Every structure is written in C-alpha cells, then in structure tokens.
Amino acid sequence: MSKSDTGGTSAQEDPEDELELLGWFHNGLSRHATEALLLSNGKDGSYLLRKSHEGPNCYALSVRAKDSVKHFQVTRSGTTYTFGFNEFRSIKEFVSHFANEPLLGSETGTLILLKCPYPREVEEPSIYESVHVHTVMHSGRTENDLVANAASLGTKEGYLIKQGAIIKNWKTRWFTLNRNELKYFKDKMCAEPIRTLDLMECTGIQFDYSQEKVNCFCLVFPERTFYLCGKTGVEADEWIKILRWKLSQIEKSR
C-alpha cells in the first residue's frame, strides 16, 4: 500500500496499525471534540474517521454538513470494513472508495458529498504569548472549586414540518440544533432564522398523537407547545433522542 493510499508507509498485519497509517484517522478523538474541530476549522463535506465507544471493532465516520456534524458507524472484522451497504476487503479498497468523493445519504434524507478528509496532523506555529502579569486574587476558592466545564455541542439539522401558532397550518422549515439553541428557518438557504428556541426553557419533549399527522412530536415551553413532524418515524425518533439528551445535560448543569 502506497503512502498516497493511507497517508503513511506500508501497513502491518494488525488492522489497528494500518488505520494508524491513515492520515485522517483520529484514534483518541471524542464525539464532542470532533464536532468542535469540524465546525470551527472544517468545511462543508469535511470528514474524519475515529474510534467509537460502541465496541473494539466499531468506528465512526464524522462528517460536517453545513452547520452540523453527522456521525455514521463503520465496523471492522479482521481486515474487512463495513460502511453503509458496502463491504471493503482491505483498507486500500476502503480508502479508494472515499477518494471518489461518495455521496452519502442518511434516513433523514440529507445528502452529503464527502469532499475532503480532515488530517490528524496539521502544521502549527511554535509561538507562545509571554506572561507579564501573574497574581492570585485570594478569592478563597480551593482545588475542589476548580471544575472543568463545557457546553455539549450535539449538533443536528434537517427539514421538519411545523404547525403554525395562530393559523394551525403546517409548513416545512429548516431546523438547526447547536448547543442549547434550536433554530428554524424558512428554508436551508436562509441566513436569518425565523425564531430561536432556548432549550434551557423547554420543559418536555415527547411523541404526540393528538394531531392528524404521523411522526409528530412536541416541545413544551411555558408560553407555547411547538408541534413538529418528521418525514419518517426514524427521523422523528432521532430528533426526540438528541433533544431529550440535551435536556438531560441541561438538568445536570443546574
């Protein structure tokens, strides 16, 4: 296997070793760090491969799709890699597939063109700021008060059908989820949202069977309940799962 195939020299027998030679395999990168990296420094269609917590032979292909990052499962059995409906008998076949810029679609209907892998090693300067002031404020805080904290990203985006507030008609809107904000737009190309919902104020998320439409769920806020529908039950379930996870994270931080 050539250097251009995997970003390194020839692979060893151990599949884990051959993955380490893949220039866009980020072994120890977490889902959170992946989203932060691709959203801040990647571009639409950037992707990388990383280890998944699902098991020893499970990996995740993380792809930036506009303002969100989507994660797809890759499994390995020996030297065979399974991704979507395809099986690749070697790392070379696996890499060759991505060299042809495949078009990837999820069950939610979103199509993503895999344009460029995000490298594990990026050239960076060895420049540091000098310290001119370094003093202690004597606030009485101890090491027990020093708690590392960061808001989870947990991004998601896609079209949902939304019921109007006054006139109870249904319109398709483009939704984006980032941190604790759920925004909806007239369509995917609009830069300004119609409204931004602060999930810190949301009191509940659940499937809803009171409407005439199927695949509906609702977000309960003090001043209003928002009724939304996915195109499929799978799509609605994905939104409910990540929104409920968001609420659980918010509850833990309180």
Tab-separated table of C-alpha atoms in Angstrom:
chain	number	residue	atom	x	y	z
A	1	MET	CA	0.000	0.000	0.000
A	2	SER	CA	1.424	3.328	-1.021
A	3	LYS	CA	1.761	6.460	1.030
A	4	SER	CA	-0.881	8.187	-1.092
A	5	ASP	CA	-3.391	5.470	-0.184
A	6	THR	CA	-3.283	5.923	3.562
A	7	GLY	CA	-1.101	8.922	4.330
A	8	GLY	CA	1.766	6.737	5.566
A	9	THR	CA	4.056	3.828	4.743
A	10	SER	CA	3.084	0.213	4.130
A	11	ALA	CA	0.658	-1.265	6.692
A	12	GLN	CA	1.359	-4.108	9.103
A	13	GLU	CA	-0.813	-7.167	9.684
A	14	ASP	CA	-2.617	-5.615	12.642
A	15	PRO	CA	-5.686	-3.686	11.319
A	16	GLU	CA	-5.278	-1.142	14.101
A	17	ASP	CA	-1.754	-0.451	12.858
A	18	GLU	CA	-2.929	0.099	9.295
A	19	LEU	CA	-5.569	2.532	10.496
A	20	GLU	CA	-2.903	4.486	12.362
A	21	LEU	CA	-1.213	4.966	8.992
A	22	LEU	CA	-4.379	6.564	7.636
A	23	GLY	CA	-3.747	10.303	7.755
A	24	TRP	CA	-7.390	11.139	8.631
A	25	PHE	CA	-7.872	8.509	11.364
A	26	HIS	CA	-8.177	10.327	14.717
A	27	ASN	CA	-7.860	7.479	17.214
A	28	GLY	CA	-8.498	9.209	20.523
A	29	LEU	CA	-10.836	11.985	19.375
A	30	SER	CA	-14.176	12.107	21.200
A	31	ARG	CA	-17.515	12.947	19.580
A	32	HIS	CA	-17.546	16.341	21.303
A	33	ALA	CA	-14.003	17.217	20.223
A	34	THR	CA	-14.785	16.039	16.683
A	35	GLU	CA	-17.772	18.346	16.392
A	36	ALA	CA	-15.816	21.281	17.815
A	37	LEU	CA	-12.954	20.613	15.391
A	38	LEU	CA	-15.016	20.207	12.219
A	39	LEU	CA	-17.352	23.103	12.989
A	40	SER	CA	-14.559	25.515	13.819
A	41	ASN	CA	-11.918	24.538	11.274
A	42	GLY	CA	-13.533	22.212	8.736
A	43	LYS	CA	-15.842	22.996	5.856
A	44	ASP	CA	-18.955	21.528	4.312
A	45	GLY	CA	-18.017	17.969	3.298
A	46	SER	CA	-15.008	17.622	5.627
A	47	TYR	CA	-14.836	14.237	7.348
A	48	LEU	CA	-12.676	12.065	9.555
A	49	LEU	CA	-12.614	8.542	10.960
A	50	ARG	CA	-12.354	7.940	14.708
A	51	LYS	CA	-12.794	5.215	17.302
A	52	SER	CA	-16.321	4.710	18.623
A	53	HIS	CA	-17.267	3.835	22.189
A	54	GLU	CA	-19.693	1.195	20.867
A	55	GLY	CA	-17.045	-1.544	20.855
A	56	PRO	CA	-13.464	-2.544	19.985
A	57	ASN	CA	-14.236	-3.031	16.274
A	58	CYS	CA	-16.541	-0.034	15.926
A	59	TYR	CA	-15.598	3.292	14.401
A	60	ALA	CA	-17.390	6.485	13.468
A	61	LEU	CA	-17.184	8.466	10.267
A	62	SER	CA	-17.915	12.054	11.295
A	63	VAL	CA	-18.935	14.446	8.525
A	64	ARG	CA	-19.587	18.174	8.575
A	65	ALA	CA	-22.859	19.042	6.824
A	66	LYS	CA	-23.164	22.826	6.726
A	67	ASP	CA	-23.767	23.807	10.374
A	68	SER	CA	-23.907	20.361	11.948
A	69	VAL	CA	-21.792	17.223	12.207
A	70	LYS	CA	-23.292	13.834	11.401
A	71	HIS	CA	-21.852	10.535	12.632
A	72	PHE	CA	-22.070	7.219	10.759
A	73	GLN	CA	-20.981	3.804	12.008
A	74	VAL	CA	-18.118	1.856	10.464
A	75	THR	CA	-17.379	-1.690	11.643
A	76	ARG	CA	-14.328	-3.875	11.125
A	77	SER	CA	-13.986	-7.639	11.053
A	78	GLY	CA	-10.394	-8.681	10.526
A	79	THR	CA	-9.278	-6.597	7.567
A	80	THR	CA	-12.832	-6.131	6.190
A	81	TYR	CA	-14.578	-2.782	6.728
A	82	THR	CA	-18.350	-2.349	6.542
A	83	PHE	CA	-19.791	1.091	5.863
A	84	GLY	CA	-23.431	1.552	4.884
A	85	PHE	CA	-24.357	-1.127	2.365
A	86	ASN	CA	-20.779	-1.727	1.257
A	87	GLU	CA	-18.059	-4.091	2.413
A	88	PHE	CA	-14.412	-3.378	1.696
A	89	ARG	CA	-11.988	-6.288	1.893
A	90	SER	CA	-8.972	-4.138	2.678
A	91	ILE	CA	-8.013	-0.701	3.910
A	92	LYS	CA	-6.932	0.124	0.348
A	93	GLU	CA	-10.435	-0.580	-1.008
A	94	PHE	CA	-11.914	1.437	1.853
A	95	VAL	CA	-9.712	4.464	1.136
A	96	SER	CA	-10.243	4.220	-2.630
A	97	HIS	CA	-13.984	4.491	-2.055
A	98	PHE	CA	-13.544	7.837	-0.306
A	99	ALA	CA	-11.081	9.074	-2.930
A	100	ASN	CA	-14.014	9.104	-5.377
A	101	GLU	CA	-15.977	11.623	-3.245
A	102	PRO	CA	-19.028	9.448	-2.479
A	103	LEU	CA	-22.474	10.965	-1.906
A	104	LEU	CA	-23.787	9.959	1.488
A	105	GLY	CA	-27.450	9.965	2.494
A	106	SER	CA	-28.998	9.258	5.886
A	107	GLU	CA	-32.534	8.052	6.650
A	108	THR	CA	-33.495	11.677	7.251
A	109	GLY	CA	-32.980	12.398	3.546
A	110	THR	CA	-29.972	14.675	3.914
A	111	LEU	CA	-27.382	14.194	1.154
A	112	ILE	CA	-23.733	14.953	1.898
A	113	LEU	CA	-20.872	14.965	-0.569
A	114	LEU	CA	-17.732	13.706	1.152
A	115	LYS	CA	-15.244	16.195	-0.252
A	116	CYS	CA	-12.070	16.134	1.808
A	117	PRO	CA	-10.674	14.235	4.815
A	118	TYR	CA	-9.599	16.265	7.825
A	119	PRO	CA	-5.943	15.434	8.623
A	120	ARG	CA	-4.835	14.191	12.025
A	121	GLU	CA	-1.705	16.310	11.904
A	122	VAL	CA	-1.925	19.961	10.909
A	123	GLU	CA	1.098	22.253	10.725
A	124	GLU	CA	1.062	24.783	13.535
A	125	PRO	CA	3.399	27.528	14.755
A	126	SER	CA	5.556	27.204	17.866
A	127	ILE	CA	4.645	30.639	19.178
A	128	TYR	CA	3.577	31.387	22.759
A	129	GLU	CA	2.346	34.506	24.476
A	130	SER	CA	4.649	35.890	27.143
A	131	VAL	CA	3.328	36.280	30.709
A	132	HIS	CA	3.588	39.827	32.054
A	133	VAL	CA	1.099	39.595	34.951
A	134	HIS	CA	0.527	36.559	37.161
A	135	THR	CA	-1.095	37.123	40.528
A	136	VAL	CA	-3.657	35.467	42.794
A	137	MET	CA	-6.974	37.152	43.585
A	138	HIS	CA	-7.316	35.444	47.032
A	139	SER	CA	-10.951	34.600	46.428
A	140	GLY	CA	-10.967	31.749	48.935
A	141	ARG	CA	-11.550	29.141	46.252
A	142	THR	CA	-9.793	25.758	46.518
A	143	GLU	CA	-8.924	22.992	44.056
A	144	ASN	CA	-12.370	21.492	44.791
A	145	ASP	CA	-13.944	24.566	43.203
A	146	LEU	CA	-11.921	24.121	40.017
A	147	VAL	CA	-14.366	22.146	37.889
A	148	ALA	CA	-13.786	21.780	34.149
A	149	ASN	CA	-16.983	22.517	32.247
A	150	ALA	CA	-18.037	22.965	28.623
A	151	ALA	CA	-21.413	23.003	26.920
A	152	SER	CA	-22.078	19.950	24.758
A	153	LEU	CA	-22.435	20.628	21.032
A	154	GLY	CA	-24.631	17.733	19.882
A	155	THR	CA	-25.429	19.274	16.503
A	156	LYS	CA	-28.218	18.228	14.158
A	157	GLU	CA	-30.041	19.785	11.211
A	158	GLY	CA	-32.770	18.894	8.760
A	159	TYR	CA	-36.230	19.687	7.458
A	160	LEU	CA	-39.236	19.255	9.751
A	161	ILE	CA	-42.896	20.118	9.258
A	162	LYS	CA	-44.053	22.673	11.824
A	163	GLN	CA	-47.536	23.711	12.881
A	164	GLY	CA	-48.287	27.444	12.907
A	165	ALA	CA	-49.037	29.264	16.163
A	166	ILE	CA	-52.259	31.087	15.210
A	167	ILE	CA	-53.333	29.564	11.899
A	168	LYS	CA	-52.897	25.849	12.533
A	169	ASN	CA	-51.500	25.034	9.108
A	170	TRP	CA	-48.326	23.036	8.540
A	171	LYS	CA	-45.208	24.350	6.809
A	172	THR	CA	-41.832	22.796	6.093
A	173	ARG	CA	-38.985	24.548	7.871
A	174	TRP	CA	-35.220	24.012	8.101
A	175	PHE	CA	-34.119	23.294	11.690
A	176	THR	CA	-30.634	23.500	13.185
A	177	LEU	CA	-29.596	22.373	16.655
A	178	ASN	CA	-26.379	23.647	18.208
A	179	ARG	CA	-25.548	23.752	21.896
A	180	ASN	CA	-28.806	24.730	23.625
A	181	GLU	CA	-30.389	26.554	20.703
A	182	LEU	CA	-32.925	25.132	18.267
A	183	LYS	CA	-33.400	27.484	15.310
A	184	TYR	CA	-35.783	27.225	12.409
A	185	PHE	CA	-35.531	28.953	9.029
A	186	LYS	CA	-37.849	29.417	6.061
A	187	ASP	CA	-35.539	27.116	4.101
A	188	LYS	CA	-31.992	25.797	4.097
A	189	MET	CA	-30.583	28.761	2.155
A	190	CYS	CA	-31.827	31.471	4.539
A	191	ALA	CA	-29.185	33.072	6.753
A	192	GLU	CA	-31.513	34.520	9.400
A	193	PRO	CA	-33.750	32.236	11.474
A	194	ILE	CA	-37.461	32.838	11.880
A	195	ARG	CA	-37.077	32.050	15.549
A	196	THR	CA	-34.544	30.705	18.038
A	197	LEU	CA	-35.787	28.423	20.818
A	198	ASP	CA	-33.749	28.300	24.019
A	199	LEU	CA	-33.808	24.711	25.278
A	200	MET	CA	-32.962	25.985	28.767
A	201	GLU	CA	-36.647	26.987	28.888
A	202	CYS	CA	-38.018	23.735	27.450
A	203	THR	CA	-39.872	21.562	29.981
A	204	GLY	CA	-40.515	18.441	27.923
A	205	ILE	CA	-40.190	16.600	24.603
A	206	GLN	CA	-42.347	13.677	23.579
A	207	PHE	CA	-44.118	11.901	20.740
A	208	ASP	CA	-47.527	13.426	20.051
A	209	TYR	CA	-50.605	11.568	18.834
A	210	SER	CA	-53.147	14.409	19.132
A	211	GLN	CA	-52.506	15.735	15.619
A	212	GLU	CA	-53.802	14.325	12.351
A	213	LYS	CA	-50.277	13.878	11.003
A	214	VAL	CA	-47.996	10.939	11.742
A	215	ASN	CA	-44.418	11.055	13.096
A	216	CYS	CA	-45.257	14.056	15.262
A	217	PHE	CA	-43.589	15.201	18.449
A	218	CYS	CA	-43.890	18.274	20.595
A	219	LEU	CA	-41.600	20.614	22.512
A	220	VAL	CA	-43.237	22.102	25.587
A	221	PHE	CA	-42.326	25.654	26.609
A	222	PRO	CA	-44.016	27.772	29.282
A	223	GLU	CA	-45.640	30.097	26.732
A	224	ARG	CA	-46.291	27.602	23.916
A	225	THR	CA	-46.092	23.999	22.755
A	226	PHE	CA	-44.408	23.503	19.368
A	227	TYR	CA	-45.702	20.642	17.211
A	228	LEU	CA	-43.241	19.179	14.704
A	229	CYS	CA	-43.332	16.242	12.293
A	230	GLY	CA	-40.588	14.224	10.651
A	231	LYS	CA	-40.895	12.630	7.239
A	232	THR	CA	-40.393	9.220	8.817
A	233	GLY	CA	-40.669	7.679	12.260
A	234	VAL	CA	-36.899	7.179	12.269
A	235	GLU	CA	-36.322	10.878	11.632
A	236	ALA	CA	-38.725	11.932	14.394
A	237	ASP	CA	-37.120	9.455	16.787
A	238	GLU	CA	-33.635	10.838	16.055
A	239	TRP	CA	-34.767	14.382	16.875
A	240	ILE	CA	-36.503	13.281	20.064
A	241	LYS	CA	-33.454	11.344	21.263
A	242	ILE	CA	-30.976	14.182	20.783
A	243	LEU	CA	-33.359	16.812	22.175
A	244	ARG	CA	-34.046	14.691	25.262
A	245	TRP	CA	-30.312	14.200	25.679
A	246	LYS	CA	-29.887	17.971	25.510
A	247	LEU	CA	-32.455	18.448	28.257
A	248	SER	CA	-30.733	15.843	30.421
A	249	GLN	CA	-27.430	17.690	30.013
A	250	ILE	CA	-29.087	20.986	30.918
A	251	GLU	CA	-30.619	19.391	34.010
A	252	LYS	CA	-27.225	18.064	35.121
A	253	SER	CA	-25.674	21.519	34.858
A	254	ARG	CA	-28.283	23.147	37.094
